[in-house]
Amino acid sequence: MPAQQAETGLASQPARSSPEWLKSGVIYQIFPRSFSAEGNLEGVTKRLGELHTLGVNILWLMPIHPNGQKKKKGTLGSAYAVRDYYAIDPALGKKEDLKRLVEEAHRQQMKVIIDMVANHTAWDSVMMAHPDFYKKDKQGQYHVSIRLERCRGTRLLQPQAAPLYDGHARVLGQRIRSGWVPL
């Protein structure tokens, strides 16, 4: 399939095709807090054999980073209100626990995708030390990039945009190679 281009934004960059392992893979999404009785990365590691038996060969870990506390919703807050992308939520374990999980998954011929949503941060994110990273409106309030009330009837998931997401995996791979998760 020839490379496609997005109509807006990244239009100058050609999209890459998805790798075969992703096209033919069986993906299992895991929210570590509720996946096991332990509610942590160690609990996920203990259950990898079950997933392997089901034919799963790609694990998609939902956010594993510490949640923000400022303006937190509910008791635990949103896993997508990330305070620090370079840390593991202490309730889920340590970097060593993540490393063990990845190593065991690889031993069982599974790939691991870590859900990193860079356009979501907590109000008390360590990135707030760099206010120039954030867009503000005329009143000096942080810009909210999408207002759902203006999107009624809009298809938010567009299959033709899927090839653009391959860059996400490339960024995660660079993070791993740079030593954030030494393998």
mmCIF file of C-alpha atoms in Angstrom:
data_model
loop_
_atom_site.group_PDB
_atom_site.id
_atom_site.type_symbol
_atom_site.label_atom_id
_atom_site.label_comp_id
_atom_site.label_asym_id
_atom_site.label_seq_id
_atom_site.Cartn_x
_atom_site.Cartn_y
_atom_site.Cartn_z
ATOM 1 C CA MET A 1 0.000 0.000 0.000
ATOM 2 C CA PRO A 2 1.488 3.386 -0.918
ATOM 3 C CA ALA A 3 2.188 5.883 1.843
ATOM 4 C CA GLN A 4 -0.719 8.236 2.465
ATOM 5 C CA GLN A 5 -0.640 11.838 3.576
ATOM 6 C CA ALA A 6 -2.867 13.588 6.077
ATOM 7 C CA GLU A 7 -4.868 16.477 4.685
ATOM 8 C CA THR A 8 -3.995 18.848 7.502
ATOM 9 C CA GLY A 9 -1.272 19.334 10.103
ATOM 10 C CA LEU A 10 1.294 16.729 9.164
ATOM 11 C CA ALA A 11 0.486 16.958 5.465
ATOM 12 C CA SER A 12 4.112 17.443 4.502
ATOM 13 C CA GLN A 13 5.148 14.129 6.082
ATOM 14 C CA PRO A 14 4.211 10.832 4.438
ATOM 15 C CA ALA A 15 2.512 8.292 6.676
ATOM 16 C CA ARG A 16 4.112 4.888 7.103
ATOM 17 C CA SER A 17 2.338 1.595 6.699
ATOM 18 C CA SER A 18 1.702 -0.448 9.821
ATOM 19 C CA PRO A 19 4.193 -3.264 10.414
ATOM 20 C CA GLU A 20 2.942 -6.792 9.760
ATOM 21 C CA TRP A 21 3.156 -7.761 13.460
ATOM 22 C CA LEU A 22 0.632 -5.032 14.238
ATOM 23 C CA LYS A 23 -1.691 -5.834 11.340
ATOM 24 C CA SER A 24 -1.903 -9.515 12.259
ATOM 25 C CA GLY A 25 -1.459 -9.206 16.027
ATOM 26 C CA VAL A 26 -3.910 -10.013 18.791
ATOM 27 C CA ILE A 27 -3.929 -6.967 21.076
ATOM 28 C CA TYR A 28 -5.084 -7.107 24.689
ATOM 29 C CA GLN A 29 -5.605 -3.790 26.468
ATOM 30 C CA ILE A 30 -4.664 -3.820 30.147
ATOM 31 C CA PHE A 31 -5.640 -1.325 32.812
ATOM 32 C CA PRO A 32 -3.187 -2.474 35.530
ATOM 33 C CA ARG A 33 -5.298 -1.144 38.430
ATOM 34 C CA SER A 34 -8.135 -3.538 37.653
ATOM 35 C CA PHE A 35 -6.515 -6.363 35.664
ATOM 36 C CA SER A 36 -5.347 -8.435 38.615
ATOM 37 C CA ALA A 37 -6.166 -8.860 42.286
ATOM 38 C CA GLU A 38 -2.910 -7.034 43.093
ATOM 39 C CA GLY A 39 -3.823 -4.082 40.841
ATOM 40 C CA ASN A 40 -0.199 -3.503 39.856
ATOM 41 C CA LEU A 41 2.469 -4.393 37.289
ATOM 42 C CA GLU A 42 3.532 -7.495 39.208
ATOM 43 C CA GLY A 43 -0.049 -8.755 39.014
ATOM 44 C CA VAL A 44 -0.012 -8.233 35.251
ATOM 45 C CA THR A 45 3.267 -10.157 34.955
ATOM 46 C CA LYS A 46 1.801 -13.087 36.910
ATOM 47 C CA ARG A 47 -1.079 -13.379 34.406
ATOM 48 C CA LEU A 48 0.935 -13.216 31.167
ATOM 49 C CA GLY A 49 0.697 -16.993 30.736
ATOM 50 C CA GLU A 50 -3.103 -16.779 30.616
ATOM 51 C CA LEU A 51 -2.928 -14.130 27.907
ATOM 52 C CA HIS A 52 -0.382 -16.146 25.932
ATOM 53 C CA THR A 53 -2.735 -19.161 26.080
ATOM 54 C CA LEU A 54 -5.494 -16.974 24.601
ATOM 55 C CA GLY A 55 -3.243 -16.168 21.638
ATOM 56 C CA VAL A 56 -2.463 -12.610 22.707
ATOM 57 C CA ASN A 57 0.823 -11.390 21.250
ATOM 58 C CA ILE A 58 0.588 -7.644 21.869
ATOM 59 C CA LEU A 59 -0.080 -6.077 25.274
ATOM 60 C CA TRP A 60 -1.358 -2.519 25.372
ATOM 61 C CA LEU A 61 -0.725 -1.085 28.827
ATOM 62 C CA MET A 62 -2.944 1.853 29.654
ATOM 63 C CA PRO A 63 -1.124 4.743 31.404
ATOM 64 C CA ILE A 64 1.262 3.586 34.123
ATOM 65 C CA HIS A 65 2.485 7.012 35.176
ATOM 66 C CA PRO A 66 1.669 8.905 38.400
ATOM 67 C CA ASN A 67 -1.630 10.779 38.276
ATOM 68 C CA GLY A 68 -1.916 14.430 39.099
ATOM 69 C CA GLN A 69 -3.490 15.415 42.412
ATOM 70 C CA LYS A 70 -4.592 18.959 41.541
ATOM 71 C CA LYS A 71 -8.223 19.023 40.315
ATOM 72 C CA LYS A 72 -8.287 15.214 40.599
ATOM 73 C CA LYS A 73 -11.601 13.549 39.742
ATOM 74 C CA GLY A 74 -12.685 10.796 42.116
ATOM 75 C CA THR A 75 -10.493 8.865 44.532
ATOM 76 C CA LEU A 76 -7.827 7.677 42.113
ATOM 77 C CA GLY A 77 -8.102 10.327 39.413
ATOM 78 C CA SER A 78 -7.752 9.725 35.701
ATOM 79 C CA ALA A 79 -4.879 7.597 34.449
ATOM 80 C CA TYR A 80 -4.719 10.080 31.568
ATOM 81 C CA ALA A 81 -4.065 13.059 33.884
ATOM 82 C CA VAL A 82 -0.340 12.300 33.901
ATOM 83 C CA ARG A 83 1.920 14.115 36.351
ATOM 84 C CA ASP A 84 5.262 12.704 35.155
ATOM 85 C CA TYR A 85 5.862 10.639 32.014
ATOM 86 C CA TYR A 86 9.310 9.588 33.299
ATOM 87 C CA ALA A 87 7.988 7.905 36.442
ATOM 88 C CA ILE A 88 5.902 4.858 37.280
ATOM 89 C CA ASP A 89 2.852 5.299 39.511
ATOM 90 C CA PRO A 90 4.089 3.986 42.896
ATOM 91 C CA ALA A 91 0.752 2.198 43.372
ATOM 92 C CA LEU A 92 1.581 0.145 40.261
ATOM 93 C CA GLY A 93 5.188 -0.605 41.146
ATOM 94 C CA LYS A 94 8.671 0.520 40.188
ATOM 95 C CA LYS A 95 10.662 0.761 36.965
ATOM 96 C CA GLU A 96 12.117 -2.654 37.798
ATOM 97 C CA ASP A 97 8.582 -4.108 37.848
ATOM 98 C CA LEU A 98 7.922 -2.674 34.397
ATOM 99 C CA LYS A 99 11.231 -4.035 33.155
ATOM 100 C CA ARG A 100 10.343 -7.513 34.511
ATOM 101 C CA LEU A 101 6.920 -7.354 32.870
ATOM 102 C CA VAL A 102 8.429 -6.397 29.486
ATOM 103 C CA GLU A 103 11.148 -9.051 29.730
ATOM 104 C CA GLU A 104 8.618 -11.773 30.603
ATOM 105 C CA ALA A 105 6.272 -10.631 27.826
ATOM 106 C CA HIS A 106 9.153 -10.790 25.343
ATOM 107 C CA ARG A 107 10.091 -14.251 26.630
ATOM 108 C CA GLN A 108 6.526 -15.310 25.760
ATOM 109 C CA GLN A 109 6.814 -13.711 22.288
ATOM 110 C CA MET A 110 4.589 -10.737 23.180
ATOM 111 C CA LYS A 111 5.216 -7.127 22.284
ATOM 112 C CA VAL A 112 4.345 -4.365 24.767
ATOM 113 C CA ILE A 113 2.816 -1.016 23.863
ATOM 114 C CA ILE A 114 2.723 1.655 26.560
ATOM 115 C CA ASP A 115 -0.148 4.106 26.229
ATOM 116 C CA MET A 116 1.462 7.531 26.253
ATOM 117 C CA VAL A 117 -0.937 10.344 25.462
ATOM 118 C CA ALA A 118 1.366 13.327 25.241
ATOM 119 C CA ASN A 119 -1.462 15.809 24.727
ATOM 120 C CA HIS A 120 -2.904 14.964 28.163
ATOM 121 C CA THR A 121 -1.191 16.214 31.299
ATOM 122 C CA ALA A 122 -2.297 16.845 34.855
ATOM 123 C CA TRP A 123 -2.751 20.342 36.242
ATOM 124 C CA ASP A 124 0.235 19.642 38.488
ATOM 125 C CA SER A 125 2.341 17.971 35.799
ATOM 126 C CA VAL A 126 6.105 18.397 35.995
ATOM 127 C CA MET A 127 5.741 19.906 32.520
ATOM 128 C CA MET A 128 4.072 22.931 34.138
ATOM 129 C CA ALA A 129 7.634 24.059 34.913
ATOM 130 C CA HIS A 130 7.647 24.916 31.197
ATOM 131 C CA PRO A 131 4.493 27.016 30.710
ATOM 132 C CA ASP A 132 5.598 27.799 27.160
ATOM 133 C CA PHE A 133 4.764 24.155 26.302
ATOM 134 C CA TYR A 134 1.076 24.998 26.737
ATOM 135 C CA LYS A 135 -1.182 27.134 24.605
ATOM 136 C CA LYS A 136 -3.182 29.826 26.441
ATOM 137 C CA ASP A 137 -6.229 31.832 25.425
ATOM 138 C CA LYS A 138 -6.570 35.627 25.493
ATOM 139 C CA GLN A 139 -7.483 35.541 29.199
ATOM 140 C CA GLY A 140 -4.315 33.592 30.038
ATOM 141 C CA GLN A 141 -6.200 30.347 30.687
ATOM 142 C CA TYR A 142 -4.820 27.098 29.345
ATOM 143 C CA HIS A 143 -6.233 26.261 25.944
ATOM 144 C CA VAL A 144 -8.522 23.251 25.662
ATOM 145 C CA SER A 145 -7.840 21.857 22.228
ATOM 146 C CA ILE A 146 -11.169 20.121 21.695
ATOM 147 C CA ARG A 147 -14.630 21.137 22.772
ATOM 148 C CA LEU A 148 -16.915 18.154 22.361
ATOM 149 C CA GLU A 149 -20.023 20.333 22.171
ATOM 150 C CA ARG A 150 -18.656 21.668 18.859
ATOM 151 C CA CYS A 151 -18.092 18.145 17.516
ATOM 152 C CA ARG A 152 -21.627 16.786 17.420
ATOM 153 C CA GLY A 153 -21.967 14.496 14.433
ATOM 154 C CA THR A 154 -18.225 14.476 13.777
ATOM 155 C CA ARG A 155 -16.505 11.152 13.253
ATOM 156 C CA LEU A 156 -13.698 11.368 15.783
ATOM 157 C CA LEU A 157 -12.198 8.019 14.803
ATOM 158 C CA GLN A 158 -11.118 8.019 11.186
ATOM 159 C CA PRO A 159 -9.645 4.767 9.853
ATOM 160 C CA GLN A 160 -7.778 6.610 7.102
ATOM 161 C CA ALA A 161 -5.750 8.386 9.832
ATOM 162 C CA ALA A 162 -4.546 5.109 11.379
ATOM 163 C CA PRO A 163 -1.182 5.108 9.533
ATOM 164 C CA LEU A 164 -0.312 8.366 11.290
ATOM 165 C CA TYR A 165 -0.267 6.549 14.626
ATOM 166 C CA ASP A 166 2.782 4.498 13.637
ATOM 167 C CA GLY A 167 4.874 7.492 14.723
ATOM 168 C CA HIS A 168 3.589 6.970 18.279
ATOM 169 C CA ALA A 169 5.268 3.550 18.463
ATOM 170 C CA ARG A 170 8.486 5.062 17.080
ATOM 171 C CA VAL A 171 8.516 7.677 19.885
ATOM 172 C CA LEU A 172 7.972 4.996 22.518
ATOM 173 C CA GLY A 173 10.813 2.953 21.042
ATOM 174 C CA GLN A 174 13.102 5.978 21.257
ATOM 175 C CA ARG A 175 12.182 6.396 24.942
ATOM 176 C CA ILE A 176 13.094 2.787 25.639
ATOM 177 C CA ARG A 177 16.376 3.019 23.691
ATOM 178 C CA SER A 178 17.296 6.237 25.510
ATOM 179 C CA GLY A 179 17.292 4.378 28.811
ATOM 180 C CA TRP A 180 13.950 5.309 30.322
ATOM 181 C CA VAL A 181 13.195 1.606 30.449
ATOM 182 C CA PRO A 182 16.557 -0.136 30.110
ATOM 183 C CA LEU A 183 16.084 -3.556 28.557
#
